[in-house]
Amino acid sequence: MEALRDVDPARIGAHALLARLGAGGMGQVYLARSPGGRLVAVKVIRDEITGHPEALARFRREAETVRAVRSAYTANLIDASLAVAPYWLATEYVAGPTLGHAVAERGGLPADTCRRLFAALAEGLASVHAYGVTHRDLKPQNVILGAQGPQLIDFGIARGVGETALTQDGQAPGTPGYSAPEVLLGAEAGAAADVFALGATLAYAATGRPPFGTGVATTVSYRSVHEPVDVVGVEPGLAGLIEACVAKDPAVRPGLREVIERCGVRDALIDDPVYLGLGALGEAVPVHEMRTQGPGLAHGYTPTQVAAGAAVAVTPGRGRMRRTGVWVAVGVAAVVGVVAVWKVPLGGQGGPGGEGDRAGGREQDRSPAVRTPAAGEAGPGASASKSPAGPPTYIRQTEPNLDDYNPIHRACARTDAEDGMLDFQTSVPRTIDDPQLRSGKVRIAFRVKNALPDVPPYYVAVVVKPQHEVDENGRSTVVTDNRQLGFVAKAQDLYEGDEVEWKSVTYPDDFSMRLNGKTVKAPPLSQDPGGWTVVFRHAVSDTEHTTLVCDGFDSGPQKG
């Protein structure tokens, strides 16, 4: 939970906003108070995708699904505005951490607690299925551990029987590691796919580890289709039930009633001392007064979108005046490429970012929220110590880099991080038709979308990685799975100077790699045609750097 910002409205419809609950691919979620004093969660679709028909269809489907499903395991719909922008929906607010957050903080849960949770979630899914709806994206981050039991959330891709699928750039619905094999192979997601996701979710709850390991989306999905689930160390009876639920053949998976019976629970989940303790990992509801000032107080929510060429607002921050306005993004996009907005942590804080939305409405997968450098050193002048005056000039590698851009899907691997707090914009050329890619000179830019006052430095380093590893002479090798960190540009403070202005670097001019004691200059795009990975990393020191955003481009055949 996060305090409201100056850019947030005071009200959404009739609901007074209290705090930010988080952000996802579709929009921002707020904690609010209804006119009668009831706490509600209000989800507002992002300004950037309000004009995208597919995104609106998905949002309306979520609202209609929540409206239709009346279950003790789902939050009821309170109010919604689906006819005209701004689009939003309000549901009951359920206090408590997500299962993903609780396990990440505590570690794997005891077998008895897992059985009780298994049975409760199976009962919840059964109640949803009774309405003819499949969830299609059950995972630890979509389970809230409420005081009265678990709640299923995020029905953004749920489907009723007979409904038409919404396309997602050819990608299977759901999340790698939790999507069933048949779904990954192109079949429809039925009730058995929810059972698979349930088993994978409980595997995570029992072990504290991703059920099919980590890595890029394609690697995790391959394991889901061909390899066994990770239940090492799990009590045999519970492990057997998990394995039955994640059977590769949907026809042999148990039904939800059988799952409940095999759990054999005799006590209420809310009486489980471990489950009760997990509630303490949630965040307290703010008790401060409702805002009386802010955008949209008189007329409800006011979109932040500004027409190109609009007047520039001037706001104070960090001892200097700053310009804000969408015209800056438009101008850079015309030169650089596709502009994306991502959610990243507030300046000075570590940790990964969350989901991002492509400007113009196309939803984009997230990059791995793990520290993933590779073998060797990147960049000249790398130092093993932190600098009190700022980050090292270049970051270096400490372990394999698994960030990988797929030019066919135009996406990197996904992540389940959901703690993003700040609008971070990036701009990268996209396709081989882009003049920059044809010229071999690629300008990569980033900035923070909204100015914040008095924030500490937040250093971002841009990394560009070709498909193949390079040797000490900078030539491509026969190794096809490139786990080198890549070529690195000097880290820059996101908030330095006028923070809302774009900071940019140019490939290959500003990039190099330190390999086996030698400085390797970045090669031309023509050396390795195809998909190139672009990674924006939060650099704490030369050895501490975390992926914020993974993107990329398709260089195609190059001249010379």
Short mmCIF file of N, CA and C in Angstrom, two decimals, residues 57-118:
data_model
loop_
_atom_site.label_atom_id
_atom_site.label_comp_id
_atom_site.label_asym_id
_atom_site.label_seq_id
_atom_site.Cartn_x
_atom_site.Cartn_y
_atom_site.Cartn_z
N ALA A 57 -12.42 -4.49 -24.02
CA ALA A 57 -13.23 -5.71 -23.98
C ALA A 57 -12.80 -6.60 -22.82
N ARG A 58 -11.50 -6.68 -22.60
CA ARG A 58 -10.99 -7.49 -21.50
C ARG A 58 -11.41 -6.89 -20.15
N PHE A 59 -11.35 -5.57 -20.02
CA PHE A 59 -11.72 -4.92 -18.78
C PHE A 59 -13.22 -5.10 -18.51
N ARG A 60 -14.02 -4.93 -19.54
CA ARG A 60 -15.46 -5.13 -19.36
C ARG A 60 -15.79 -6.58 -19.02
N ARG A 61 -15.04 -7.50 -19.62
CA ARG A 61 -15.24 -8.91 -19.29
C ARG A 61 -14.94 -9.16 -17.83
N GLU A 62 -13.88 -8.55 -17.33
CA GLU A 62 -13.54 -8.72 -15.91
C GLU A 62 -14.68 -8.21 -15.03
N ALA A 63 -15.20 -7.03 -15.37
CA ALA A 63 -16.30 -6.47 -14.57
C ALA A 63 -17.52 -7.38 -14.61
N GLU A 64 -17.88 -7.85 -15.80
CA GLU A 64 -19.06 -8.70 -15.93
C GLU A 64 -18.86 -10.03 -15.22
N THR A 65 -17.63 -10.56 -15.26
CA THR A 65 -17.36 -11.82 -14.56
C THR A 65 -17.50 -11.65 -13.06
N VAL A 66 -16.91 -10.58 -12.52
CA VAL A 66 -17.01 -10.33 -11.09
C VAL A 66 -18.47 -10.08 -10.70
N ARG A 67 -19.22 -9.40 -11.57
CA ARG A 67 -20.64 -9.15 -11.29
C ARG A 67 -21.43 -10.46 -11.24
N ALA A 68 -21.08 -11.37 -12.15
CA ALA A 68 -21.86 -12.61 -12.27
C ALA A 68 -21.54 -13.63 -11.19
N VAL A 69 -20.27 -13.68 -10.76
CA VAL A 69 -19.85 -14.71 -9.81
C VAL A 69 -20.09 -14.22 -8.39
N ARG A 70 -20.96 -14.89 -7.67
CA ARG A 70 -21.23 -14.56 -6.28
C ARG A 70 -20.72 -15.69 -5.42
N SER A 71 -19.58 -15.49 -4.81
CA SER A 71 -18.93 -16.57 -4.08
C SER A 71 -18.27 -16.01 -2.83
N ALA A 72 -18.18 -16.86 -1.81
CA ALA A 72 -17.46 -16.48 -0.60
C ALA A 72 -15.96 -16.33 -0.86
N TYR A 73 -15.52 -16.83 -2.02
CA TYR A 73 -14.10 -16.81 -2.34
C TYR A 73 -13.73 -15.75 -3.37
N THR A 74 -14.67 -14.88 -3.69
CA THR A 74 -14.40 -13.77 -4.60
C THR A 74 -14.98 -12.49 -4.02
N ALA A 75 -14.36 -11.36 -4.35
CA ALA A 75 -14.85 -10.07 -3.89
C ALA A 75 -16.01 -9.62 -4.78
N ASN A 76 -17.11 -9.21 -4.18
CA ASN A 76 -18.29 -8.81 -4.94
C ASN A 76 -18.09 -7.45 -5.61
N LEU A 77 -18.72 -7.29 -6.76
CA LEU A 77 -18.68 -6.01 -7.47
C LEU A 77 -19.60 -5.02 -6.75
N ILE A 78 -19.07 -3.82 -6.47
CA ILE A 78 -19.84 -2.78 -5.79
C ILE A 78 -20.38 -1.76 -6.78
N ASP A 79 -19.54 -1.36 -7.72
CA ASP A 79 -19.91 -0.28 -8.64
C ASP A 79 -18.99 -0.37 -9.85
N ALA A 80 -19.38 0.22 -10.96
CA ALA A 80 -18.52 0.22 -12.15
C ALA A 80 -18.96 1.31 -13.10
N SER A 81 -18.02 1.78 -13.92
CA SER A 81 -18.30 2.72 -15.00
C SER A 81 -17.63 2.16 -16.25
N LEU A 82 -18.44 1.61 -17.15
CA LEU A 82 -17.92 0.88 -18.31
C LEU A 82 -18.36 1.47 -19.64
N ALA A 83 -19.16 2.54 -19.62
CA ALA A 83 -19.70 3.08 -20.86
C ALA A 83 -18.76 4.10 -21.51
N VAL A 84 -18.23 5.00 -20.72
CA VAL A 84 -17.35 6.05 -21.24
C VAL A 84 -16.14 6.19 -20.33
N ALA A 85 -15.08 6.75 -20.88
CA ALA A 85 -13.86 6.97 -20.09
C ALA A 85 -14.13 8.03 -19.02
N PRO A 86 -13.52 7.91 -17.85
CA PRO A 86 -12.60 6.86 -17.43
C PRO A 86 -13.34 5.58 -17.05
N TYR A 87 -12.74 4.44 -17.38
CA TYR A 87 -13.35 3.15 -17.10
C TYR A 87 -12.82 2.63 -15.76
N TRP A 88 -13.70 2.19 -14.89
CA TRP A 88 -13.27 1.68 -13.59
C TRP A 88 -14.30 0.73 -13.04
N LEU A 89 -13.85 -0.07 -12.08
CA LEU A 89 -14.76 -0.94 -11.34
C LEU A 89 -14.33 -0.95 -9.87
N ALA A 90 -15.32 -1.09 -8.99
CA ALA A 90 -15.06 -1.12 -7.55
C ALA A 90 -15.58 -2.43 -6.98
N THR A 91 -14.74 -3.09 -6.21
CA THR A 91 -15.12 -4.35 -5.56
C THR A 91 -14.92 -4.24 -4.06
N GLU A 92 -15.45 -5.21 -3.33
CA GLU A 92 -15.18 -5.28 -1.90
C GLU A 92 -13.67 -5.30 -1.66
N TYR A 93 -13.24 -4.63 -0.63
CA TYR A 93 -11.82 -4.64 -0.27
C TYR A 93 -11.56 -5.78 0.71
N VAL A 94 -10.60 -6.63 0.37
CA VAL A 94 -10.22 -7.74 1.24
C VAL A 94 -8.81 -7.48 1.75
N ALA A 95 -8.68 -7.29 3.04
CA ALA A 95 -7.36 -7.02 3.62
C ALA A 95 -6.57 -8.32 3.74
N GLY A 96 -5.29 -8.24 3.49
CA GLY A 96 -4.43 -9.41 3.62
C GLY A 96 -3.38 -9.44 2.53
N PRO A 97 -2.28 -10.17 2.76
CA PRO A 97 -1.22 -10.27 1.75
C PRO A 97 -1.62 -11.26 0.66
N THR A 98 -0.99 -11.18 -0.49
CA THR A 98 -1.17 -12.24 -1.48
C THR A 98 -0.38 -13.46 -1.03
N LEU A 99 -0.76 -14.61 -1.52
CA LEU A 99 -0.02 -15.83 -1.21
C LEU A 99 1.42 -15.70 -1.69
N GLY A 100 1.62 -15.07 -2.85
CA GLY A 100 2.97 -14.88 -3.37
C GLY A 100 3.82 -14.07 -2.42
N HIS A 101 3.27 -12.97 -1.89
CA HIS A 101 4.02 -12.12 -0.97
C HIS A 101 4.30 -12.86 0.34
N ALA A 102 3.29 -13.56 0.86
CA ALA A 102 3.44 -14.24 2.15
C ALA A 102 4.53 -15.32 2.09
N VAL A 103 4.52 -16.11 1.02
CA VAL A 103 5.51 -17.18 0.90
C VAL A 103 6.90 -16.60 0.64
N ALA A 104 6.96 -15.52 -0.14
CA ALA A 104 8.25 -14.88 -0.38
C ALA A 104 8.86 -14.36 0.92
N GLU A 105 8.01 -13.90 1.84
CA GLU A 105 8.49 -13.38 3.11
C GLU A 105 8.79 -14.49 4.11
N ARG A 106 7.93 -15.51 4.17
CA ARG A 106 8.03 -16.54 5.20
C ARG A 106 8.75 -17.79 4.76
N GLY A 107 8.63 -18.13 3.46
CA GLY A 107 9.13 -19.41 2.96
C GLY A 107 7.99 -20.40 2.83
N GLY A 108 8.33 -21.63 2.44
CA GLY A 108 7.32 -22.66 2.24
C GLY A 108 6.49 -22.93 3.49
N LEU A 109 5.22 -23.29 3.30
CA LEU A 109 4.29 -23.50 4.41
C LEU A 109 4.27 -24.97 4.82
N PRO A 110 3.91 -25.27 6.08
CA PRO A 110 3.81 -26.67 6.54
C PRO A 110 2.77 -27.43 5.75
N ALA A 111 2.93 -28.76 5.71
CA ALA A 111 2.04 -29.60 4.92
C ALA A 111 0.59 -29.47 5.35
N ASP A 112 0.33 -29.43 6.66
CA ASP A 112 -1.06 -29.33 7.13
C ASP A 112 -1.70 -28.01 6.70
N THR A 113 -0.94 -26.93 6.79
CA THR A 113 -1.47 -25.63 6.33
C THR A 113 -1.74 -25.67 4.84
N CYS A 114 -0.84 -26.28 4.08
CA CYS A 114 -1.02 -26.39 2.63
C CYS A 114 -2.27 -27.18 2.29
N ARG A 115 -2.54 -28.26 3.03
CA ARG A 115 -3.74 -29.05 2.76
C ARG A 115 -5.00 -28.22 3.00
N ARG A 116 -5.02 -27.49 4.09
CA ARG A 116 -6.19 -26.65 4.37
C ARG A 116 -6.35 -25.57 3.30
N LEU A 117 -5.24 -24.98 2.90
CA LEU A 117 -5.30 -23.96 1.85
C LEU A 117 -5.69 -24.58 0.52
N PHE A 118 -5.16 -25.76 0.22
CA PHE A 118 -5.49 -26.52 -1.00
C PHE A 118 -6.99 -26.72 -1.08
#
